[in-house]
Short mmCIF file of N, CA, C and O in Angstrom, two decimals:
data_model
loop_
_atom_site.label_atom_id
_atom_site.label_comp_id
_atom_site.label_asym_id
_atom_site.label_seq_id
_atom_site.Cartn_x
_atom_site.Cartn_y
_atom_site.Cartn_z
N MET D 1 5.59 -13.41 -17.28
CA MET D 1 5.44 -14.30 -16.16
C MET D 1 4.06 -14.08 -15.54
O MET D 1 3.73 -12.96 -15.16
N PRO D 2 3.27 -15.11 -15.43
CA PRO D 2 1.90 -14.96 -14.96
C PRO D 2 1.76 -14.33 -13.57
O PRO D 2 0.91 -13.49 -13.37
N LEU D 3 2.61 -14.72 -12.61
CA LEU D 3 2.49 -14.13 -11.27
C LEU D 3 2.84 -12.65 -11.28
O LEU D 3 2.20 -11.85 -10.60
N ALA D 4 3.85 -12.26 -12.03
CA ALA D 4 4.21 -10.85 -12.13
C ALA D 4 3.06 -10.05 -12.72
O ALA D 4 2.74 -8.95 -12.24
N GLU D 5 2.41 -10.59 -13.73
CA GLU D 5 1.27 -9.90 -14.32
C GLU D 5 0.10 -9.84 -13.34
O GLU D 5 -0.56 -8.80 -13.21
N LYS D 6 -0.17 -10.93 -12.63
CA LYS D 6 -1.29 -10.97 -11.68
C LYS D 6 -1.14 -9.91 -10.60
O LYS D 6 -2.12 -9.28 -10.19
N TYR D 7 0.08 -9.69 -10.10
CA TYR D 7 0.31 -8.73 -9.03
C TYR D 7 0.88 -7.41 -9.52
O TYR D 7 1.36 -6.60 -8.74
N ASP D 8 0.83 -7.20 -10.84
CA ASP D 8 1.28 -5.95 -11.46
C ASP D 8 2.71 -5.60 -11.04
O ASP D 8 3.00 -4.51 -10.58
N VAL D 9 3.60 -6.57 -11.18
CA VAL D 9 5.01 -6.41 -10.83
C VAL D 9 5.83 -6.40 -12.12
O VAL D 9 5.68 -7.27 -12.97
N ALA D 10 6.69 -5.41 -12.25
CA ALA D 10 7.58 -5.35 -13.42
C ALA D 10 8.87 -6.09 -13.10
O ALA D 10 9.46 -5.90 -12.04
N ILE D 11 9.29 -6.94 -14.00
CA ILE D 11 10.57 -7.61 -13.87
C ILE D 11 11.52 -6.90 -14.82
O ILE D 11 11.34 -6.92 -16.03
N ALA D 12 12.53 -6.24 -14.24
CA ALA D 12 13.36 -5.34 -15.04
C ALA D 12 14.83 -5.73 -15.03
O ALA D 12 15.69 -4.88 -15.06
N GLY D 13 15.13 -6.98 -14.98
CA GLY D 13 16.54 -7.36 -15.03
C GLY D 13 16.86 -8.41 -13.99
O GLY D 13 16.00 -9.08 -13.45
N GLY D 14 18.11 -8.56 -13.70
CA GLY D 14 18.58 -9.55 -12.76
C GLY D 14 19.99 -9.95 -13.13
O GLY D 14 20.63 -9.33 -13.96
N ASP D 15 20.46 -11.00 -12.54
CA ASP D 15 21.83 -11.44 -12.78
C ASP D 15 21.86 -12.96 -12.72
O ASP D 15 21.30 -13.56 -11.81
N THR D 16 22.47 -13.57 -13.68
CA THR D 16 22.68 -15.02 -13.62
C THR D 16 24.17 -15.27 -13.47
O THR D 16 25.00 -14.46 -13.89
N ASN D 17 24.50 -16.34 -12.83
CA ASN D 17 25.89 -16.69 -12.59
C ASN D 17 26.13 -18.10 -13.08
O ASN D 17 25.24 -18.94 -13.05
N SER D 18 27.32 -18.37 -13.52
CA SER D 18 27.59 -19.74 -13.93
C SER D 18 28.69 -20.31 -13.05
O SER D 18 29.65 -19.63 -12.69
N TRP D 19 28.49 -21.55 -12.68
CA TRP D 19 29.44 -22.30 -11.88
C TRP D 19 29.11 -23.77 -12.04
O TRP D 19 28.19 -24.13 -12.76
N ASP D 20 29.82 -24.64 -11.37
CA ASP D 20 29.61 -26.08 -11.55
C ASP D 20 28.38 -26.61 -10.82
O ASP D 20 28.02 -27.77 -10.98
N GLY D 21 27.73 -25.78 -10.04
CA GLY D 21 26.54 -26.20 -9.29
C GLY D 21 25.27 -25.89 -10.06
O GLY D 21 25.30 -25.58 -11.26
N PRO D 22 24.13 -25.91 -9.37
CA PRO D 22 22.85 -25.59 -10.02
C PRO D 22 22.77 -24.10 -10.37
O PRO D 22 23.60 -23.31 -9.94
N LEU D 23 21.77 -23.76 -11.14
CA LEU D 23 21.55 -22.38 -11.54
C LEU D 23 21.46 -21.46 -10.33
O LEU D 23 20.79 -21.78 -9.34
N ALA D 24 22.12 -20.33 -10.39
CA ALA D 24 22.04 -19.31 -9.34
C ALA D 24 21.51 -18.03 -9.97
O ALA D 24 22.01 -17.59 -11.00
N VAL D 25 20.50 -17.44 -9.36
CA VAL D 25 19.88 -16.23 -9.88
C VAL D 25 19.82 -15.20 -8.76
O VAL D 25 19.46 -15.51 -7.63
N SER D 26 20.16 -13.96 -9.06
CA SER D 26 20.10 -12.87 -8.11
C SER D 26 19.08 -11.85 -8.61
O SER D 26 19.15 -11.43 -9.77
N ILE D 27 18.13 -11.45 -7.75
CA ILE D 27 17.13 -10.47 -8.15
C ILE D 27 16.98 -9.41 -7.08
O ILE D 27 17.34 -9.62 -5.92
N THR D 28 16.46 -8.27 -7.45
CA THR D 28 16.13 -7.20 -6.52
C THR D 28 14.71 -6.75 -6.82
O THR D 28 14.35 -6.56 -7.98
N LEU D 29 13.90 -6.59 -5.78
CA LEU D 29 12.53 -6.12 -5.94
C LEU D 29 12.37 -4.78 -5.25
O LEU D 29 12.90 -4.57 -4.17
N LEU D 30 11.64 -3.89 -5.87
CA LEU D 30 11.32 -2.59 -5.29
C LEU D 30 9.81 -2.49 -5.19
O LEU D 30 9.09 -2.97 -6.06
N GLY D 31 9.33 -1.87 -4.13
CA GLY D 31 7.89 -1.73 -3.98
C GLY D 31 7.56 -0.60 -3.03
O GLY D 31 8.42 0.16 -2.62
N ALA D 32 6.30 -0.52 -2.69
CA ALA D 32 5.82 0.51 -1.78
C ALA D 32 5.07 -0.15 -0.64
O ALA D 32 4.45 -1.19 -0.81
N VAL D 33 5.13 0.46 0.53
CA VAL D 33 4.42 -0.06 1.69
C VAL D 33 3.08 0.64 1.83
O VAL D 33 2.81 1.64 1.18
N THR D 34 2.23 0.10 2.69
CA THR D 34 0.94 0.74 2.96
C THR D 34 1.17 2.00 3.78
O THR D 34 2.29 2.30 4.21
N ASP D 35 0.11 2.75 4.03
CA ASP D 35 0.21 3.97 4.83
C ASP D 35 0.70 3.69 6.26
O ASP D 35 1.26 4.57 6.90
N ARG D 36 0.48 2.46 6.75
CA ARG D 36 0.94 2.10 8.10
C ARG D 36 2.43 1.83 8.15
O ARG D 36 2.99 1.65 9.21
N GLY D 37 3.09 1.77 6.99
CA GLY D 37 4.52 1.49 6.96
C GLY D 37 4.78 0.00 6.86
O GLY D 37 3.86 -0.81 6.76
N PRO D 38 6.05 -0.39 6.91
CA PRO D 38 6.38 -1.80 6.77
C PRO D 38 6.00 -2.61 8.01
O PRO D 38 5.99 -2.09 9.12
N LEU D 39 5.67 -3.86 7.80
CA LEU D 39 5.39 -4.78 8.88
C LEU D 39 6.61 -5.69 8.99
O LEU D 39 6.84 -6.52 8.12
N CYS D 40 7.41 -5.50 10.03
CA CYS D 40 8.68 -6.22 10.15
C CYS D 40 8.63 -7.26 11.26
O CYS D 40 7.97 -7.07 12.27
N ARG D 41 9.35 -8.35 11.05
CA ARG D 41 9.40 -9.41 12.07
C ARG D 41 10.14 -8.96 13.32
O ARG D 41 9.90 -9.48 14.40
N ASN D 42 11.04 -7.98 13.21
CA ASN D 42 11.80 -7.57 14.38
C ASN D 42 10.95 -6.83 15.40
O ASN D 42 11.42 -6.52 16.49
N GLY D 43 9.68 -6.56 15.08
CA GLY D 43 8.78 -5.94 16.04
C GLY D 43 8.06 -6.96 16.92
O GLY D 43 7.28 -6.59 17.79
N ALA D 44 8.33 -8.25 16.72
CA ALA D 44 7.67 -9.30 17.51
C ALA D 44 8.13 -9.24 18.95
O ALA D 44 9.28 -8.91 19.26
N LYS D 45 7.19 -9.57 19.85
CA LYS D 45 7.47 -9.59 21.28
C LYS D 45 7.03 -10.93 21.86
O LYS D 45 6.18 -11.60 21.28
N PRO D 46 7.61 -11.33 23.00
CA PRO D 46 7.14 -12.57 23.64
C PRO D 46 5.63 -12.51 23.86
O PRO D 46 5.09 -11.47 24.26
N GLY D 47 4.95 -13.59 23.55
CA GLY D 47 3.50 -13.64 23.69
C GLY D 47 2.75 -13.34 22.40
O GLY D 47 1.55 -13.58 22.32
N ASP D 48 3.44 -12.79 21.39
CA ASP D 48 2.80 -12.55 20.10
C ASP D 48 2.45 -13.88 19.45
O ASP D 48 3.08 -14.90 19.71
N ARG D 49 1.46 -13.88 18.61
CA ARG D 49 1.06 -15.08 17.90
C ARG D 49 1.76 -15.16 16.54
O ARG D 49 2.05 -14.14 15.93
N ILE D 50 1.99 -16.38 16.10
CA ILE D 50 2.55 -16.62 14.77
C ILE D 50 1.46 -17.25 13.93
O ILE D 50 0.83 -18.23 14.34
N LEU D 51 1.19 -16.68 12.78
CA LEU D 51 0.18 -17.21 11.86
C LEU D 51 0.86 -17.77 10.62
O LEU D 51 1.82 -17.20 10.12
N VAL D 52 0.37 -18.89 10.15
CA VAL D 52 0.94 -19.53 8.97
C VAL D 52 -0.15 -19.68 7.92
O VAL D 52 -1.26 -20.10 8.22
N THR D 53 0.16 -19.30 6.70
CA THR D 53 -0.71 -19.59 5.57
C THR D 53 0.05 -20.54 4.67
O THR D 53 1.24 -20.38 4.45
N GLY D 54 -0.58 -21.54 4.19
CA GLY D 54 0.12 -22.51 3.35
C GLY D 54 0.69 -23.65 4.18
O GLY D 54 0.29 -23.87 5.32
N SER D 55 1.66 -24.34 3.62
CA SER D 55 2.22 -25.51 4.30
C SER D 55 3.73 -25.34 4.46
O SER D 55 4.36 -24.54 3.78
N PHE D 56 4.29 -26.13 5.37
CA PHE D 56 5.73 -26.11 5.62
C PHE D 56 6.43 -27.14 4.74
O PHE D 56 5.83 -28.11 4.30
N GLY D 57 7.71 -26.95 4.51
CA GLY D 57 8.53 -27.96 3.85
C GLY D 57 8.64 -27.84 2.35
O GLY D 57 9.25 -28.69 1.72
N GLY D 58 8.08 -26.80 1.76
CA GLY D 58 8.13 -26.69 0.30
C GLY D 58 9.53 -26.55 -0.25
O GLY D 58 9.86 -27.13 -1.28
N SER D 59 10.39 -25.80 0.42
CA SER D 59 11.75 -25.59 -0.10
C SER D 59 12.54 -26.88 -0.12
O SER D 59 13.23 -27.19 -1.10
N ILE D 60 12.47 -27.65 0.95
CA ILE D 60 13.25 -28.89 1.00
C ILE D 60 12.75 -29.90 -0.03
O ILE D 60 13.48 -30.78 -0.46
N LEU D 61 11.50 -29.73 -0.46
CA LEU D 61 10.94 -30.63 -1.47
C LEU D 61 11.11 -30.07 -2.89
O LEU D 61 10.59 -30.63 -3.84
N GLY D 62 11.82 -28.95 -3.00
CA GLY D 62 12.08 -28.37 -4.31
C GLY D 62 10.96 -27.49 -4.83
O GLY D 62 10.94 -27.16 -6.02
N ARG D 63 10.04 -27.07 -3.98
CA ARG D 63 8.92 -26.25 -4.44
C ARG D 63 9.06 -24.78 -4.03
O ARG D 63 8.07 -24.05 -3.99
N HIS D 64 10.27 -24.32 -3.73
CA HIS D 64 10.47 -22.95 -3.26
C HIS D 64 10.24 -21.91 -4.35
O HIS D 64 10.09 -20.74 -4.05
N LEU D 65 10.22 -22.31 -5.60
CA LEU D 65 9.94 -21.36 -6.68
C LEU D 65 8.53 -21.53 -7.23
O LEU D 65 8.18 -20.93 -8.23
N ASP D 66 7.74 -22.36 -6.60
CA ASP D 66 6.37 -22.64 -7.05
C ASP D 66 5.42 -22.32 -5.90
O ASP D 66 5.06 -23.18 -5.11
N PHE D 67 5.04 -21.06 -5.78
CA PHE D 67 4.21 -20.64 -4.67
C PHE D 67 3.30 -19.49 -5.10
O PHE D 67 3.51 -18.88 -6.15
N GLU D 68 2.30 -19.23 -4.30
CA GLU D 68 1.41 -18.09 -4.52
C GLU D 68 1.65 -17.10 -3.39
O GLU D 68 1.49 -17.44 -2.21
N PRO D 69 2.09 -15.87 -3.68
CA PRO D 69 2.30 -14.88 -2.62
C PRO D 69 1.01 -14.65 -1.83
O PRO D 69 -0.08 -14.61 -2.41
N ARG D 70 1.11 -14.51 -0.54
CA ARG D 70 -0.06 -14.32 0.33
C ARG D 70 -0.30 -12.82 0.54
O ARG D 70 -0.31 -12.31 1.65
N VAL D 71 -0.47 -12.10 -0.58
CA VAL D 71 -0.63 -10.64 -0.53
C VAL D 71 -1.93 -10.27 0.19
O VAL D 71 -1.93 -9.40 1.07
N ARG D 72 -3.04 -10.90 -0.16
CA ARG D 72 -4.32 -10.57 0.47
C ARG D 72 -4.24 -10.80 1.98
O ARG D 72 -4.63 -9.93 2.77
N GLU D 73 -3.68 -11.92 2.39
CA GLU D 73 -3.58 -12.24 3.80
C GLU D 73 -2.67 -11.24 4.54
O GLU D 73 -2.97 -10.80 5.64
N ALA D 74 -1.58 -10.87 3.90
CA ALA D 74 -0.66 -9.91 4.51
C ALA D 74 -1.33 -8.55 4.70
O ALA D 74 -1.19 -7.92 5.75
N LEU D 75 -2.09 -8.11 3.70
CA LEU D 75 -2.77 -6.82 3.83
C LEU D 75 -3.84 -6.88 4.92
O LEU D 75 -4.01 -5.91 5.67
N GLU D 76 -4.54 -7.99 5.03
CA GLU D 76 -5.56 -8.13 6.09
C GLU D 76 -4.91 -8.10 7.47
O GLU D 76 -5.40 -7.45 8.39
N LEU D 77 -3.79 -8.82 7.64
CA LEU D 77 -3.11 -8.81 8.94
C LEU D 77 -2.55 -7.44 9.27
O LEU D 77 -2.59 -6.99 10.41
N HIS D 78 -2.04 -6.76 8.27
CA HIS D 78 -1.45 -5.45 8.50
C HIS D 78 -2.51 -4.40 8.86
O HIS D 78 -2.23 -3.42 9.52
N ALA D 79 -3.74 -4.65 8.44
CA ALA D 79 -4.83 -3.71 8.74
C ALA D 79 -5.32 -3.83 10.19
O ALA D 79 -5.99 -2.93 10.68
N CYS D 80 -4.97 -4.90 10.88
CA CYS D 80 -5.41 -5.11 12.28
C CYS D 80 -4.76 -4.14 13.23
O CYS D 80 -3.67 -3.74 13.09
#
C-alpha cells in the first residue's frame, strides 16, 4: 500500500466481516508518540483555536478512505 510505505507503517493483519451490507473492515494501529507525549482533544479549553487542514465533507461524499494523513502539520502543531 503506497501510503503505508510512504509513512513507514507496517500493516500486519486485520479482520473482515461478512453481512448483507457493505464491506466492513476492522483494523488496529500501534505507534509511538513524540517526546512531548500524545496530543489529545480532551485537553481543549474554551477560547482555544481549532485549525483545519484539508476540506470538510469527504466522508459523506464517499472519500473517507481516500486521504493524505496530515503528519507534517500535526508534528508542527505539536511542537508549538
